[in-house]
Amino acid sequence: MKQKIDKSLVKHIAQLANLELDEDKIDLYQDQLSVIVDHFNDLKSLSFADVPETSRIVEEENVWREDKVTPSFNQDEALSNSKNTHQGYFLVPYVLTQKDE
Amino acid sequence: MLLDKSISQLARLLKDKKNSVVDLVTESYERIEKLDHQLNSFITLRDKKEVIKEAQQADKNIGKATSPLYGIPYSLKDAYVNKETRTTCGSEVLDKFNSPYEATVHRKLKEAGAILIGKNNLDAWGHGGSTENTDYGAGKNPWDLTRIQGGSSGGPAAAISSRMVGFAIGEDTGGSIRNPSSMCNTSGLKVSYGRVSRYGTIAYASSLDSVGPMAKSVEDLALVLESMVGKDELDATSSANKDVKYIKNLNKKVTKTIGVPKEFFGDGLDPIVENIILRAVKEYEAAGYKIVNVSIPLMEYGVSIYYLTGLSETSSNMARYDGVRYGESRQLLSDETKRRIMLGSYALSAGYADELYKKAQQARTKLIEEFNKAFESCDVLLAPVTPSIPAKIGELINDPLKSFLEDLYTGPINVAGLTSLSLPAGFTKDNLPVGMQLIGQRFHEAELLKMGYVYQQLTDWHTKKPPILNQND
């Protein structure tokens, strides 16, 4: 059940993860990820037809609290670690571009 | 050497005014200045003058002290946010990050009167088991400077081992407290999921992360833990469970049954480690404990179940580091961290999620059942912490799969939400420490601490200090 991660998959995952990879490191990532994924793939031999998933270990009850106003960061504190602010706001990179760009 | 004494001995000396808080803090800084350039156990120290001032104030108020932690110097793994210093989490991405708020565990320790000295080195974001994946210089083992100190809470373990602080707070997602405790000959407790508030912990994997004490002895762990626990409205997963009296019955001798799980003694376990752990089993047997063999068959897949869970969660948690609200660009993340994020993104991506992430969560259900079954025939499990002795620096960081496999005995404990105590169990011929872990059911910390206390009455491994101290002090 060996499954080599190919270069295009490495680039696809990097894009999903919002990571830019140095072109000269892609071969290394490909090798290292393949070895690890190959190990993970051992799980595929197990069959758990109707077994429920456990994604957290907590008491199965909601935690309620009164909805009251409590102290919070002021604007200066909230912005204090950002390098790009403008008139009391965070500056964020463009996410939309025009069609002809 | 004051910081070689137990917390309760130090508390007594302070109370009787035989020593002052200033004495303790001064010794702490002196030792760090003398030794830490060799160990890299701290990333950031607080300004000494400021801390001495705090200590002088504490000395003035010593009469009002109620907690045994009053005046004791401690350090935080640099994965906890605080206001006194920056918080880097071992990564350049947070090199200049000054948190506007503080972790609940830090607030509680300050309220008890303990004195923060600085922030300890770690594998960035908790991503590693060797304190080599850090942008602040690889941590070195005080027992052998050519070897790793373990990780990811390597800095706290090395700092305690070399008597730089009275105790420290680590964080354990898949072994990060237990592994360095084992490698540096210190004691460390991975608490049950929910036992201690995670508020203000920089998240690695949110369903696995746990906040725990690290110290020279089990007795000290019990004292520190009592100040850390409790429901916190800032962490909805913190538990209201009230079984938190750790000191009161610590020396109550209780004969119990110890389970030895065979999957923790299989292929890959270094025979040197195995012999030391089996000797500890015999020591418990001689002390009146019943020994039974148990089995957790899914441990064969333990590394995959742990990493598929942890890396999926970390790929999500790490998405926030985009350099907008705080921190530098995520391009500064290390190769190890990028690899882990990519593996998690892969396990969650369309076409693979059913066969990887979902399957790991189903296996998690079964693994918990297997542990529960084992606990039907015993009270605690006894096992090695890591399969190997501390590696040479460079050996693991360049072999990612080998590095993952080192977590075989620890990661699955977090997956099941259990508690586990790591304590010194002996030394190799080359004088390298080897630890064992006692694994208990969820919220059975008190039972583990009692059993660990028994062992530390029978043996003196935990009192041994590294050669770096003998040469220099």
Short mmCIF file of N, CA and C in Angstrom, two decimals, chain B residues 226-327:
data_model
loop_
_atom_site.label_atom_id
_atom_site.label_comp_id
_atom_site.label_asym_id
_atom_site.label_seq_id
_atom_site.Cartn_x
_atom_site.Cartn_y
_atom_site.Cartn_z
N GLU B 226 -1.08 21.42 43.55
CA GLU B 226 -2.21 21.91 44.34
C GLU B 226 -2.51 23.38 44.08
N SER B 227 -1.47 24.13 43.71
CA SER B 227 -1.69 25.56 43.42
C SER B 227 -2.15 25.80 41.98
N MET B 228 -2.11 24.78 41.14
CA MET B 228 -2.40 24.98 39.71
C MET B 228 -3.82 24.59 39.31
N VAL B 229 -4.42 23.66 40.07
CA VAL B 229 -5.66 23.03 39.60
C VAL B 229 -6.88 23.92 39.82
N GLY B 230 -7.98 23.49 39.25
CA GLY B 230 -9.25 24.17 39.51
C GLY B 230 -9.95 24.59 38.24
N LYS B 231 -11.25 24.66 38.36
CA LYS B 231 -12.09 25.11 37.25
C LYS B 231 -11.76 26.56 36.92
N ASP B 232 -11.63 26.87 35.64
CA ASP B 232 -11.32 28.23 35.20
C ASP B 232 -12.36 28.62 34.17
N GLU B 233 -13.06 29.71 34.43
CA GLU B 233 -14.12 30.06 33.47
C GLU B 233 -13.53 30.52 32.14
N LEU B 234 -12.21 30.73 32.09
CA LEU B 234 -11.58 31.12 30.83
C LEU B 234 -11.17 29.91 29.99
N ASP B 235 -11.33 28.70 30.53
CA ASP B 235 -11.09 27.48 29.74
C ASP B 235 -12.27 26.52 29.98
N ALA B 236 -13.14 26.44 28.98
CA ALA B 236 -14.36 25.64 29.14
C ALA B 236 -14.05 24.15 29.31
N THR B 237 -12.84 23.71 28.92
CA THR B 237 -12.51 22.29 29.09
C THR B 237 -11.86 22.00 30.44
N SER B 238 -11.64 23.04 31.26
CA SER B 238 -11.09 22.77 32.59
C SER B 238 -12.18 22.10 33.43
N SER B 239 -11.77 21.11 34.23
CA SER B 239 -12.76 20.28 34.91
C SER B 239 -13.09 20.79 36.31
N ALA B 240 -14.34 20.52 36.71
CA ALA B 240 -14.77 20.88 38.06
C ALA B 240 -14.47 19.76 39.05
N ASN B 241 -13.89 18.65 38.57
CA ASN B 241 -13.55 17.52 39.44
C ASN B 241 -12.77 18.01 40.67
N LYS B 242 -13.19 17.53 41.85
CA LYS B 242 -12.64 18.10 43.09
C LYS B 242 -11.60 17.21 43.78
N ASP B 243 -11.19 16.15 43.14
CA ASP B 243 -10.23 15.23 43.76
C ASP B 243 -8.82 15.81 43.66
N VAL B 244 -8.53 16.85 44.46
CA VAL B 244 -7.30 17.61 44.26
C VAL B 244 -6.44 17.75 45.51
N LYS B 245 -6.63 16.86 46.50
CA LYS B 245 -5.79 16.93 47.71
C LYS B 245 -4.59 16.02 47.50
N TYR B 246 -3.48 16.61 47.07
CA TYR B 246 -2.34 15.79 46.67
C TYR B 246 -1.34 15.57 47.80
N ILE B 247 -1.24 16.54 48.70
CA ILE B 247 -0.22 16.46 49.75
C ILE B 247 -0.70 15.63 50.93
N LYS B 248 -1.97 15.81 51.28
CA LYS B 248 -2.52 15.26 52.52
C LYS B 248 -2.21 13.77 52.71
N ASN B 249 -2.44 12.97 51.68
CA ASN B 249 -2.27 11.53 51.82
C ASN B 249 -1.02 11.00 51.12
N LEU B 250 -0.09 11.93 50.85
CA LEU B 250 1.06 11.54 50.03
C LEU B 250 1.83 10.36 50.61
N ASN B 251 1.99 10.32 51.92
CA ASN B 251 2.80 9.24 52.50
C ASN B 251 1.96 8.08 53.04
N LYS B 252 0.69 8.06 52.66
CA LYS B 252 -0.16 6.95 53.06
C LYS B 252 0.18 5.75 52.18
N LYS B 253 0.73 4.71 52.80
CA LYS B 253 1.16 3.54 52.02
C LYS B 253 -0.07 2.74 51.60
N VAL B 254 -0.27 2.59 50.31
CA VAL B 254 -1.39 1.80 49.83
C VAL B 254 -0.87 0.72 48.88
N THR B 255 -1.16 -0.52 49.19
CA THR B 255 -0.72 -1.59 48.30
C THR B 255 -1.68 -1.67 47.13
N LYS B 256 -1.12 -1.67 45.96
CA LYS B 256 -1.93 -1.60 44.75
C LYS B 256 -1.40 -2.58 43.72
N THR B 257 -2.15 -2.71 42.66
CA THR B 257 -1.75 -3.60 41.57
C THR B 257 -1.19 -2.79 40.41
N ILE B 258 -0.03 -3.20 39.95
CA ILE B 258 0.63 -2.50 38.84
C ILE B 258 0.52 -3.37 37.58
N GLY B 259 0.05 -2.78 36.51
CA GLY B 259 -0.03 -3.48 35.24
C GLY B 259 1.20 -3.17 34.39
N VAL B 260 1.78 -4.21 33.79
CA VAL B 260 2.90 -4.02 32.89
C VAL B 260 2.40 -4.32 31.47
N PRO B 261 2.20 -3.27 30.66
CA PRO B 261 1.62 -3.47 29.33
C PRO B 261 2.68 -3.94 28.33
N LYS B 262 2.44 -5.11 27.73
CA LYS B 262 3.52 -5.73 26.95
C LYS B 262 3.91 -4.92 25.71
N GLU B 263 2.96 -4.15 25.16
CA GLU B 263 3.30 -3.37 23.96
C GLU B 263 4.32 -2.27 24.23
N PHE B 264 4.55 -1.94 25.50
CA PHE B 264 5.56 -0.93 25.84
C PHE B 264 6.95 -1.56 26.00
N PHE B 265 7.02 -2.86 25.75
CA PHE B 265 8.30 -3.55 25.92
C PHE B 265 8.65 -4.36 24.66
N GLY B 266 8.19 -3.87 23.51
CA GLY B 266 8.38 -4.62 22.27
C GLY B 266 9.59 -4.19 21.48
N ASP B 267 9.55 -4.46 20.17
CA ASP B 267 10.65 -4.09 19.27
C ASP B 267 10.90 -2.59 19.38
N GLY B 268 12.14 -2.23 19.30
CA GLY B 268 12.49 -0.81 19.30
C GLY B 268 12.89 -0.31 20.68
N LEU B 269 12.57 -1.08 21.73
CA LEU B 269 12.97 -0.65 23.07
C LEU B 269 14.44 -1.02 23.31
N ASP B 270 15.24 -0.04 23.63
CA ASP B 270 16.66 -0.26 23.92
C ASP B 270 16.76 -1.18 25.16
N PRO B 271 17.51 -2.29 25.06
CA PRO B 271 17.62 -3.21 26.20
C PRO B 271 18.16 -2.53 27.47
N ILE B 272 18.97 -1.49 27.29
CA ILE B 272 19.49 -0.78 28.48
C ILE B 272 18.33 -0.14 29.24
N VAL B 273 17.41 0.46 28.47
CA VAL B 273 16.23 1.09 29.08
C VAL B 273 15.34 0.01 29.70
N GLU B 274 15.13 -1.05 28.94
CA GLU B 274 14.25 -2.14 29.39
C GLU B 274 14.71 -2.70 30.74
N ASN B 275 16.01 -2.93 30.87
CA ASN B 275 16.52 -3.50 32.12
C ASN B 275 16.26 -2.59 33.31
N ILE B 276 16.43 -1.30 33.09
CA ILE B 276 16.21 -0.35 34.18
C ILE B 276 14.73 -0.34 34.59
N ILE B 277 13.84 -0.36 33.59
CA ILE B 277 12.40 -0.31 33.89
C ILE B 277 11.96 -1.61 34.60
N LEU B 278 12.48 -2.75 34.13
CA LEU B 278 12.10 -4.03 34.76
C LEU B 278 12.62 -4.11 36.20
N ARG B 279 13.77 -3.47 36.44
CA ARG B 279 14.28 -3.42 37.81
C ARG B 279 13.31 -2.63 38.70
N ALA B 280 12.78 -1.53 38.15
CA ALA B 280 11.81 -0.73 38.93
C ALA B 280 10.55 -1.56 39.24
N VAL B 281 10.12 -2.36 38.26
CA VAL B 281 8.96 -3.25 38.49
C VAL B 281 9.26 -4.17 39.67
N LYS B 282 10.48 -4.73 39.70
CA LYS B 282 10.88 -5.64 40.79
C LYS B 282 10.91 -4.91 42.13
N GLU B 283 11.38 -3.66 42.09
CA GLU B 283 11.46 -2.88 43.34
C GLU B 283 10.05 -2.66 43.92
N TYR B 284 9.11 -2.36 43.03
CA TYR B 284 7.73 -2.20 43.50
C TYR B 284 7.18 -3.53 44.04
N GLU B 285 7.51 -4.61 43.34
CA GLU B 285 7.03 -5.93 43.77
C GLU B 285 7.56 -6.24 45.17
N ALA B 286 8.84 -5.94 45.36
CA ALA B 286 9.46 -6.19 46.67
C ALA B 286 8.81 -5.32 47.75
N ALA B 287 8.28 -4.16 47.34
CA ALA B 287 7.65 -3.26 48.31
C ALA B 287 6.20 -3.65 48.57
N GLY B 288 5.74 -4.76 47.97
CA GLY B 288 4.40 -5.26 48.29
C GLY B 288 3.35 -5.02 47.23
N TYR B 289 3.74 -4.50 46.10
CA TYR B 289 2.76 -4.28 45.02
C TYR B 289 2.60 -5.56 44.21
N LYS B 290 1.37 -5.80 43.78
CA LYS B 290 1.10 -6.95 42.93
C LYS B 290 1.34 -6.55 41.47
N ILE B 291 2.01 -7.42 40.73
CA ILE B 291 2.34 -7.11 39.33
C ILE B 291 1.51 -8.01 38.42
N VAL B 292 0.83 -7.44 37.44
CA VAL B 292 0.09 -8.24 36.46
C VAL B 292 0.47 -7.80 35.05
N ASN B 293 0.37 -8.71 34.10
CA ASN B 293 0.63 -8.37 32.71
C ASN B 293 -0.67 -7.94 32.05
N VAL B 294 -0.62 -6.86 31.30
CA VAL B 294 -1.80 -6.40 30.57
C VAL B 294 -1.41 -6.11 29.12
N SER B 295 -2.43 -5.86 28.31
CA SER B 295 -2.15 -5.63 26.89
C SER B 295 -3.01 -4.50 26.35
N ILE B 296 -2.41 -3.65 25.53
CA ILE B 296 -3.12 -2.56 24.84
C ILE B 296 -2.78 -2.74 23.35
N PRO B 297 -3.48 -3.64 22.66
CA PRO B 297 -3.05 -4.01 21.30
C PRO B 297 -2.90 -2.83 20.33
N LEU B 298 -3.76 -1.82 20.46
CA LEU B 298 -3.71 -0.70 19.49
C LEU B 298 -2.45 0.17 19.64
N MET B 299 -1.66 -0.07 20.69
CA MET B 299 -0.41 0.68 20.83
C MET B 299 0.48 0.48 19.60
N GLU B 300 0.28 -0.62 18.89
CA GLU B 300 1.05 -0.86 17.67
C GLU B 300 0.86 0.30 16.69
N TYR B 301 -0.31 0.94 16.76
CA TYR B 301 -0.61 2.06 15.86
C TYR B 301 -0.56 3.40 16.61
N GLY B 302 0.00 3.36 17.82
CA GLY B 302 -0.05 4.52 18.70
C GLY B 302 0.55 5.79 18.10
N VAL B 303 1.69 5.65 17.42
CA VAL B 303 2.35 6.84 16.86
C VAL B 303 1.47 7.46 15.79
N SER B 304 0.85 6.62 14.95
CA SER B 304 -0.01 7.16 13.88
C SER B 304 -1.26 7.82 14.46
N ILE B 305 -1.87 7.17 15.45
CA ILE B 305 -3.09 7.75 16.04
C ILE B 305 -2.76 9.10 16.68
N TYR B 306 -1.65 9.12 17.42
CA TYR B 306 -1.27 10.37 18.08
C TYR B 306 -0.94 11.46 17.06
N TYR B 307 -0.09 11.15 16.10
CA TYR B 307 0.35 12.21 15.18
C TYR B 307 -0.76 12.66 14.24
N LEU B 308 -1.60 11.74 13.79
CA LEU B 308 -2.69 12.19 12.91
C LEU B 308 -3.64 13.13 13.64
N THR B 309 -3.85 12.86 14.92
CA THR B 309 -4.69 13.75 15.73
C THR B 309 -3.97 15.08 15.98
N GLY B 310 -2.76 14.98 16.50
CA GLY B 310 -2.02 16.18 16.91
C GLY B 310 -1.67 17.09 15.74
N LEU B 311 -1.25 16.51 14.63
CA LEU B 311 -0.83 17.35 13.50
C LEU B 311 -2.03 17.95 12.79
N SER B 312 -3.15 17.23 12.74
CA SER B 312 -4.36 17.83 12.16
C SER B 312 -4.74 19.06 12.97
N GLU B 313 -4.72 18.89 14.30
CA GLU B 313 -5.10 20.02 15.16
C GLU B 313 -4.09 21.16 15.05
N THR B 314 -2.80 20.81 14.95
CA THR B 314 -1.80 21.89 14.90
C THR B 314 -1.90 22.64 13.57
N SER B 315 -2.28 21.96 12.49
CA SER B 315 -2.37 22.67 11.20
C SER B 315 -3.45 23.74 11.30
N SER B 316 -4.48 23.47 12.08
CA SER B 316 -5.53 24.44 12.29
C SER B 316 -5.08 25.55 13.25
N ASN B 317 -4.49 25.15 14.38
CA ASN B 317 -4.03 26.14 15.36
C ASN B 317 -2.98 27.09 14.77
N MET B 318 -2.11 26.57 13.90
CA MET B 318 -1.02 27.39 13.38
C MET B 318 -1.47 28.35 12.29
N ALA B 319 -2.72 28.21 11.83
CA ALA B 319 -3.22 29.08 10.77
C ALA B 319 -3.27 30.54 11.21
N ARG B 320 -3.34 30.75 12.55
CA ARG B 320 -3.47 32.13 13.05
C ARG B 320 -2.18 32.93 12.87
N TYR B 321 -1.06 32.24 12.64
CA TYR B 321 0.21 32.98 12.51
C TYR B 321 0.39 33.44 11.07
N ASP B 322 -0.29 34.57 10.78
CA ASP B 322 -0.23 35.11 9.43
C ASP B 322 0.41 36.50 9.41
N GLY B 323 0.97 36.90 10.56
CA GLY B 323 1.68 38.17 10.63
C GLY B 323 0.78 39.39 10.62
N VAL B 324 -0.51 39.23 10.75
CA VAL B 324 -1.40 40.40 10.70
C VAL B 324 -1.60 41.00 12.09
N ARG B 325 -2.16 40.25 13.01
CA ARG B 325 -2.46 40.82 14.33
C ARG B 325 -1.24 40.84 15.23
N TYR B 326 -0.35 39.87 15.07
CA TYR B 326 0.90 39.85 15.83
C TYR B 326 1.88 38.95 15.12
N GLY B 327 3.15 39.05 15.50
CA GLY B 327 4.15 38.13 14.97
C GLY B 327 4.63 38.49 13.58
#
